[in-house]
Each structure stands twice: as structure tokens, then as C-alpha cells.
C-alpha positions as CSV (number, residue, x, y, z in Angstrom):
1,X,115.4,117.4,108.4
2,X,116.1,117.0,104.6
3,X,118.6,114.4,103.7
4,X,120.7,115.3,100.5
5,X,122.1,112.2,98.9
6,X,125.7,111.4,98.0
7,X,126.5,110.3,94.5
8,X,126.7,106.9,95.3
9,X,123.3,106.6,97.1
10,X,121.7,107.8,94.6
11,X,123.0,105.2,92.0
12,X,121.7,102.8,94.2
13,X,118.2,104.9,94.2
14,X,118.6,104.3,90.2
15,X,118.4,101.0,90.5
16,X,115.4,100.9,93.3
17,X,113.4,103.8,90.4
18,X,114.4,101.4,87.6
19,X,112.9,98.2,89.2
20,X,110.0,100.1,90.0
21,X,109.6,101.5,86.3
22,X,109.7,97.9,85.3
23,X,107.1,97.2,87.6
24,X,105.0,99.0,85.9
25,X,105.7,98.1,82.7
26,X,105.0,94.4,83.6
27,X,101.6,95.3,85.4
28,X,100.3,97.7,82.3
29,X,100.7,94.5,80.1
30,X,98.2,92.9,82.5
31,X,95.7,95.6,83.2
32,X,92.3,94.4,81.5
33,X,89.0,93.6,82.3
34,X,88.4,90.7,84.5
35,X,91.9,90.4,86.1
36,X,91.3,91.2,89.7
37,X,93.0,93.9,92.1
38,X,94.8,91.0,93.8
39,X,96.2,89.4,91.1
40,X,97.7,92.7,89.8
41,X,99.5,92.3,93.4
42,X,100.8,89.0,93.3
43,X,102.2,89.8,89.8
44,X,104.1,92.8,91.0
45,X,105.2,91.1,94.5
46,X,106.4,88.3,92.4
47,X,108.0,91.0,90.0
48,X,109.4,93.1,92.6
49,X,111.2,90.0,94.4
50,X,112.6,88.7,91.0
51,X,114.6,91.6,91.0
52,X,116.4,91.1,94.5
53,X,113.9,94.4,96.0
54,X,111.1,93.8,98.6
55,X,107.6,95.8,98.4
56,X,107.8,99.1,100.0
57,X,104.3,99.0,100.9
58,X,103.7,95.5,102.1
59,X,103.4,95.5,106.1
60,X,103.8,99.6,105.6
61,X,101.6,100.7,108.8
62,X,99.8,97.6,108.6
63,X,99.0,97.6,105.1
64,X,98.5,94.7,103.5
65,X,99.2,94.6,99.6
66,X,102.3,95.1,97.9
67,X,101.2,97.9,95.9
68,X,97.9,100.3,95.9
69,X,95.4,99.6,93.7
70,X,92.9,102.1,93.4
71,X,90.1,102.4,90.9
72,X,88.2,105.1,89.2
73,X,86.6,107.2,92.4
74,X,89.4,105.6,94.1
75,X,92.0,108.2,94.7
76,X,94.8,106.2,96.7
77,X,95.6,103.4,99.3
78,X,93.1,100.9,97.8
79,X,94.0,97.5,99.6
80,X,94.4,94.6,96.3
81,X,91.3,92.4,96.6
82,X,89.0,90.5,94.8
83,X,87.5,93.5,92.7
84,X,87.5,93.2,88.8
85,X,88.3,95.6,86.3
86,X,85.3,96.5,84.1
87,X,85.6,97.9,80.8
88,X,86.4,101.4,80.6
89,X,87.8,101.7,84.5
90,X,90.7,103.9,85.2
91,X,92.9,102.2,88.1
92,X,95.9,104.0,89.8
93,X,98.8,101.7,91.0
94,X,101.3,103.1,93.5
95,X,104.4,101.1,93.6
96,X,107.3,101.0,95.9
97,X,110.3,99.0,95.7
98,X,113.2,98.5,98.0
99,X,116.8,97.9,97.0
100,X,119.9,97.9,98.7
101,X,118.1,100.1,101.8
102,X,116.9,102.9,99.6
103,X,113.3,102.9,97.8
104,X,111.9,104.0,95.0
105,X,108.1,105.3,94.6
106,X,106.1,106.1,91.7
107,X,102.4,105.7,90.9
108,X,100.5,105.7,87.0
109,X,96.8,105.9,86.3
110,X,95.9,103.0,83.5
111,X,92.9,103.0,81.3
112,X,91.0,100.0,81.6
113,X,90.2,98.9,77.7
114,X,88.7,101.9,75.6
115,X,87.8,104.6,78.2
116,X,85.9,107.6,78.1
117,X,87.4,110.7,76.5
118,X,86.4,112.3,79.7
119,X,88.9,109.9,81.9
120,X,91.3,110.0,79.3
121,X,91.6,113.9,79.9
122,X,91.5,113.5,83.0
123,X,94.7,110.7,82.9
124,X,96.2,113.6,80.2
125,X,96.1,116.5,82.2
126,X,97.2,115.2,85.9
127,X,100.2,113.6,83.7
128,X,101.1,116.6,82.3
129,X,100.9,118.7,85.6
130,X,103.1,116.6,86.8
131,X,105.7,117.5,84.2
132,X,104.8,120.9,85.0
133,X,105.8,120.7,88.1
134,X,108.9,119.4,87.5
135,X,109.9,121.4,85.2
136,X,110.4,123.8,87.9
137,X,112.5,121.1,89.9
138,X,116.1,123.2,89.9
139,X,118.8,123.8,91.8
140,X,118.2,127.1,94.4
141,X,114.8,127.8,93.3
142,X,112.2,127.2,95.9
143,X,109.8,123.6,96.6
144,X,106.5,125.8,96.2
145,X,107.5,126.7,92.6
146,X,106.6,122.6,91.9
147,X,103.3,123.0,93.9
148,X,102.2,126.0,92.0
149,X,103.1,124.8,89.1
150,X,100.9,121.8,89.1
151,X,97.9,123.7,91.0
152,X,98.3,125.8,88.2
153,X,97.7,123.8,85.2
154,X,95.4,121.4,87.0
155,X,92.7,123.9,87.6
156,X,93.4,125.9,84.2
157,X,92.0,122.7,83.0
158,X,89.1,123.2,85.6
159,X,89.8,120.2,87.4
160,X,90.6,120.0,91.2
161,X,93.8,119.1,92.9
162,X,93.6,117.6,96.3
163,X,95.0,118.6,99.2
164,X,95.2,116.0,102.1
165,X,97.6,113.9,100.5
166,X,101.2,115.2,99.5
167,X,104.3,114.4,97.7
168,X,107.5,113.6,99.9
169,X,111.3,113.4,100.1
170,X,112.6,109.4,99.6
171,X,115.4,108.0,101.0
172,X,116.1,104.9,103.6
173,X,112.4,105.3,104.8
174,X,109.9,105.8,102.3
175,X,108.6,109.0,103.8
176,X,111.0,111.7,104.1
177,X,111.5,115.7,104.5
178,X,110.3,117.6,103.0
179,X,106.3,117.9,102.2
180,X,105.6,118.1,98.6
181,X,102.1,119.5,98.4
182,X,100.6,120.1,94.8
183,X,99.1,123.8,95.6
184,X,100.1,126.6,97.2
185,X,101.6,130.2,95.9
186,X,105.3,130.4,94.2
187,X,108.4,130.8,95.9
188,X,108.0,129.8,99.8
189,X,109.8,126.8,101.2
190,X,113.0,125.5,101.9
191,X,115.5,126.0,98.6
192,X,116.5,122.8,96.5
193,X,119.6,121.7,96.6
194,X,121.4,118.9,94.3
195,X,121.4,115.5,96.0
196,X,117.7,115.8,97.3
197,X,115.6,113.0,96.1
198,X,111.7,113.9,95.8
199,X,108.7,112.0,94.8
200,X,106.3,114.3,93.2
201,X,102.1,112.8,93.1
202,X,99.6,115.5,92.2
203,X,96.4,114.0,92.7
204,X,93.4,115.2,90.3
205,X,89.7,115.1,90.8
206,X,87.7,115.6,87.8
207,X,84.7,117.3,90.5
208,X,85.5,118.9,93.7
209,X,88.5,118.1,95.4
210,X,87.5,116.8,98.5
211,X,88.2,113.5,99.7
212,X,86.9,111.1,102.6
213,X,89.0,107.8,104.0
214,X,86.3,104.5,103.7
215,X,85.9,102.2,106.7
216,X,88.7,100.4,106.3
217,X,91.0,103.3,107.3
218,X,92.8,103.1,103.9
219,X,91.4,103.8,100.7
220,X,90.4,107.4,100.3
221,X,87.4,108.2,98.0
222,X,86.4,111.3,96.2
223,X,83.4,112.5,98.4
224,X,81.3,113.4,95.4
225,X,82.0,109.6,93.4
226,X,83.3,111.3,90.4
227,X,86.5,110.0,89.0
228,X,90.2,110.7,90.4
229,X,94.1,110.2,89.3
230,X,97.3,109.9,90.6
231,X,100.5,110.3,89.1
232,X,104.1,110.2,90.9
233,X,107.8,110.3,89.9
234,X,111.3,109.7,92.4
235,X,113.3,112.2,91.0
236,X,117.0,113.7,92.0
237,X,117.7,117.3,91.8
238,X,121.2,117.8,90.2
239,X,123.2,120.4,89.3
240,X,121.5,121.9,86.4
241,X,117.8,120.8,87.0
242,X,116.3,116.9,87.9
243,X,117.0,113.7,87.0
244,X,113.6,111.4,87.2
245,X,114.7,108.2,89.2
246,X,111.4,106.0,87.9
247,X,111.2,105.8,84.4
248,X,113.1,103.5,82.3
């Protein structure tokens, strides 16, 4: 079932989006090599607490960080540990906040230092299909038109867009109605309607796009090694189009 939100919910979702946005602001000032996966955790925790919201993600189905933390053929669900960012890494963080009952969920893929121009396209083009696909987010059109969208401009790039793993609707829990996947043809699914709140996460492979879950049952790997990101917006379909919940 797809929960619209009322007015007033969603101003509280603001608020969850904004601490979130800050979140990442903080983190990005942080990201460089040598700093470990954990400490990037403890720094948003800390963040995240500071602002009177708890970690979506902490104790989420047993997981133990506070936010992902996945690097370069990492694609998402990396548990924080004591890995250290190298020179030229890419690492995606997925960060969830919750405030007031209602959470907030975006991820960004971070260049670690000077990067190859190879990862930075790769960072450039799963960005921008994200904005592709939201460009489509309007009132009365259909959810597929966001999934083709992004599928779209991923692969006219000739990269891959992966399949498994799927945006969703946010609300009180963190995973609502409706599946967001970032492929499929135009025009099928259930119509949007203002008050819907959506987190949109294509999820670009620079090589194939399959991926395999490592032994610890959570962080998923490209199955080929070769580099991956990850980029995710809350946003609230309005009236005349979207409204993006985690960006400052």
C-alpha cells in the first residue's frame, strides 16, 4: 500500500532530508586518504545525534553501522570498519536519519583525492541519471517513466545499471510502497500522486551489471571487480512536479 503524506508530515520529512543533507556535508569535509570506514561512522552517528535524529541504519536488520560505507567495487551495504581510503578511491555513503518518526535517506559517491577521469565519469553520469529520472517525477504520470529514464541515460553512456537493488517509498519505516527500480520500459506502474515521498538510487556499474552479496551477508560487490556508484535523493511529489527532501 502506498502512503501519501499530509502537508504536515512532510515538513517534518524536511527536517529528517535536511539533517541528512548535512550529514553529508560534514562527512565530504572528512573523506581523504587514511581516515578509515569507521571513523567516517562515528563522525556521522555523532552528527546525526547532535541534531536530535537517530541513524536509520544502525540495528536496521542487524546491521551494524550507522551509515553504509561502500568503496570503489563496493556497490552498497558495506559494514564501517577498519579499511582506509587510498588515494584515488571512490566510496559511496548511504545515510539515513530519523526525526520526529519519519526518515530521510540519501546516498553520494565521493572521490577519494584526485581520481581517475574514468571514476569521475562514472560519479558524472550515475549523478546525472538520477536527475534524469526525476525529471520525470510529476503528478499523474507513471513510476516507470523515472526507471526508464535513468536506464536510459545510464546505458547511452554504455555503463550498466543494476538491477537487484531498488529505490523505495519513505515514510515512518524506512522501506515503503512502492518499488522504485532504475530500468524497465515507460509508462507501467501505479500513477504519482502529490504527497508520495520516494527515494530514488540508481546504481551504476562501469562493466556488467551484475552483482554478488560477500560473506558477510551485506556488502554487495560487482561480480566482475570493476568500479560501481550509487546515488539517492528523498524526494516529495507535489502538485506541479517534485520537491527533493535531501539537499540543503
Amino acid at each position: 500500500m502506498i502512503i501519501c503524506k499530509t502537508p504536515e508530515e512532510i515538513e517534518v520529512m524536511r527536517e529528517a532530508g535536511r539533517i541528512v543533507a548535512l550529514t553529508h556535508q560534514e562527512l565530504k569535509k572528512h573523506i581523504a586518504p587514511g581516515i578509515t570506514t569507521i571513523e567516517l561512522d562515528a563522525i556521522a552517528e555523532n552528527f546525526i545525534r547532535q541534531h536530535d535524529a537517530i541513524p536509520s541504519f544502525k540495528g536496521y536488520n542487524g546491521f551494524r553501522g550507522s551509515v553504509c560505507a561502500s568503496v570503489n567495487e563496493e556497490l552498497v551495504h558495506g559494514i564501517p570498519g577498519e579499511r582506509k581510503l587510498n588515494e584515488g578511491d571512490i566510496i559511496s555513503l548511504d545515510i539515513g536519519a530519523k526525526f520526529g518518526g519519519y526518515h530521510g535517506d540519501s546516498a553520494w559517491t565521493y572521490g577519494v583525492g584526485k581520481i581517475s577521469l574514468e571514476n569521475q565519469e562514472l560519479l558524472n553520469v550515475t549523478e546525472q541519471s538520477l536527475y534524469k529520472g526525476l525529471a520525470e517525477a510529476k503528478p499523474g504520470e507513471r513510476l516507470s517513466n523515472i526507471s526508464h529514464a535513468i536506464q536510459h541515460y545510464a546505458e547511452s553512456r554504455n555503463f550498466s545499471i543494476v538491477r537487484e537493488y531498488v529505490g523505495h517509498g519513505v515514510g515512518k519505516d524506512l522501506h515503503e510502497d512502492p518499488q522504485v527500480p532504475h530500468y524497465g520500459p515507460p509508462n507501467k506502474g501505479p500513477r504519482l500522486r502529490p504527497g508520495m515521498v520516494l527515494a530514488v538510487e540508481p546504481m551504476v556499474n562501469a562493466g556488467m551489471r551484475y552483482v554478488k552479496t560477500l560473506p558477510d551477508n551485506w556488502t554487495v560487490v560487482t561480480v566482475d571487480g570493476k568500479m560501481c556508484a550509487h546515488f539517492e535523493h528523498t524526494i516529495a511529489i507535489t502538485e506541479t512536479g517534485y520537491e527533493i527532501l535531501t539537499a540543503l
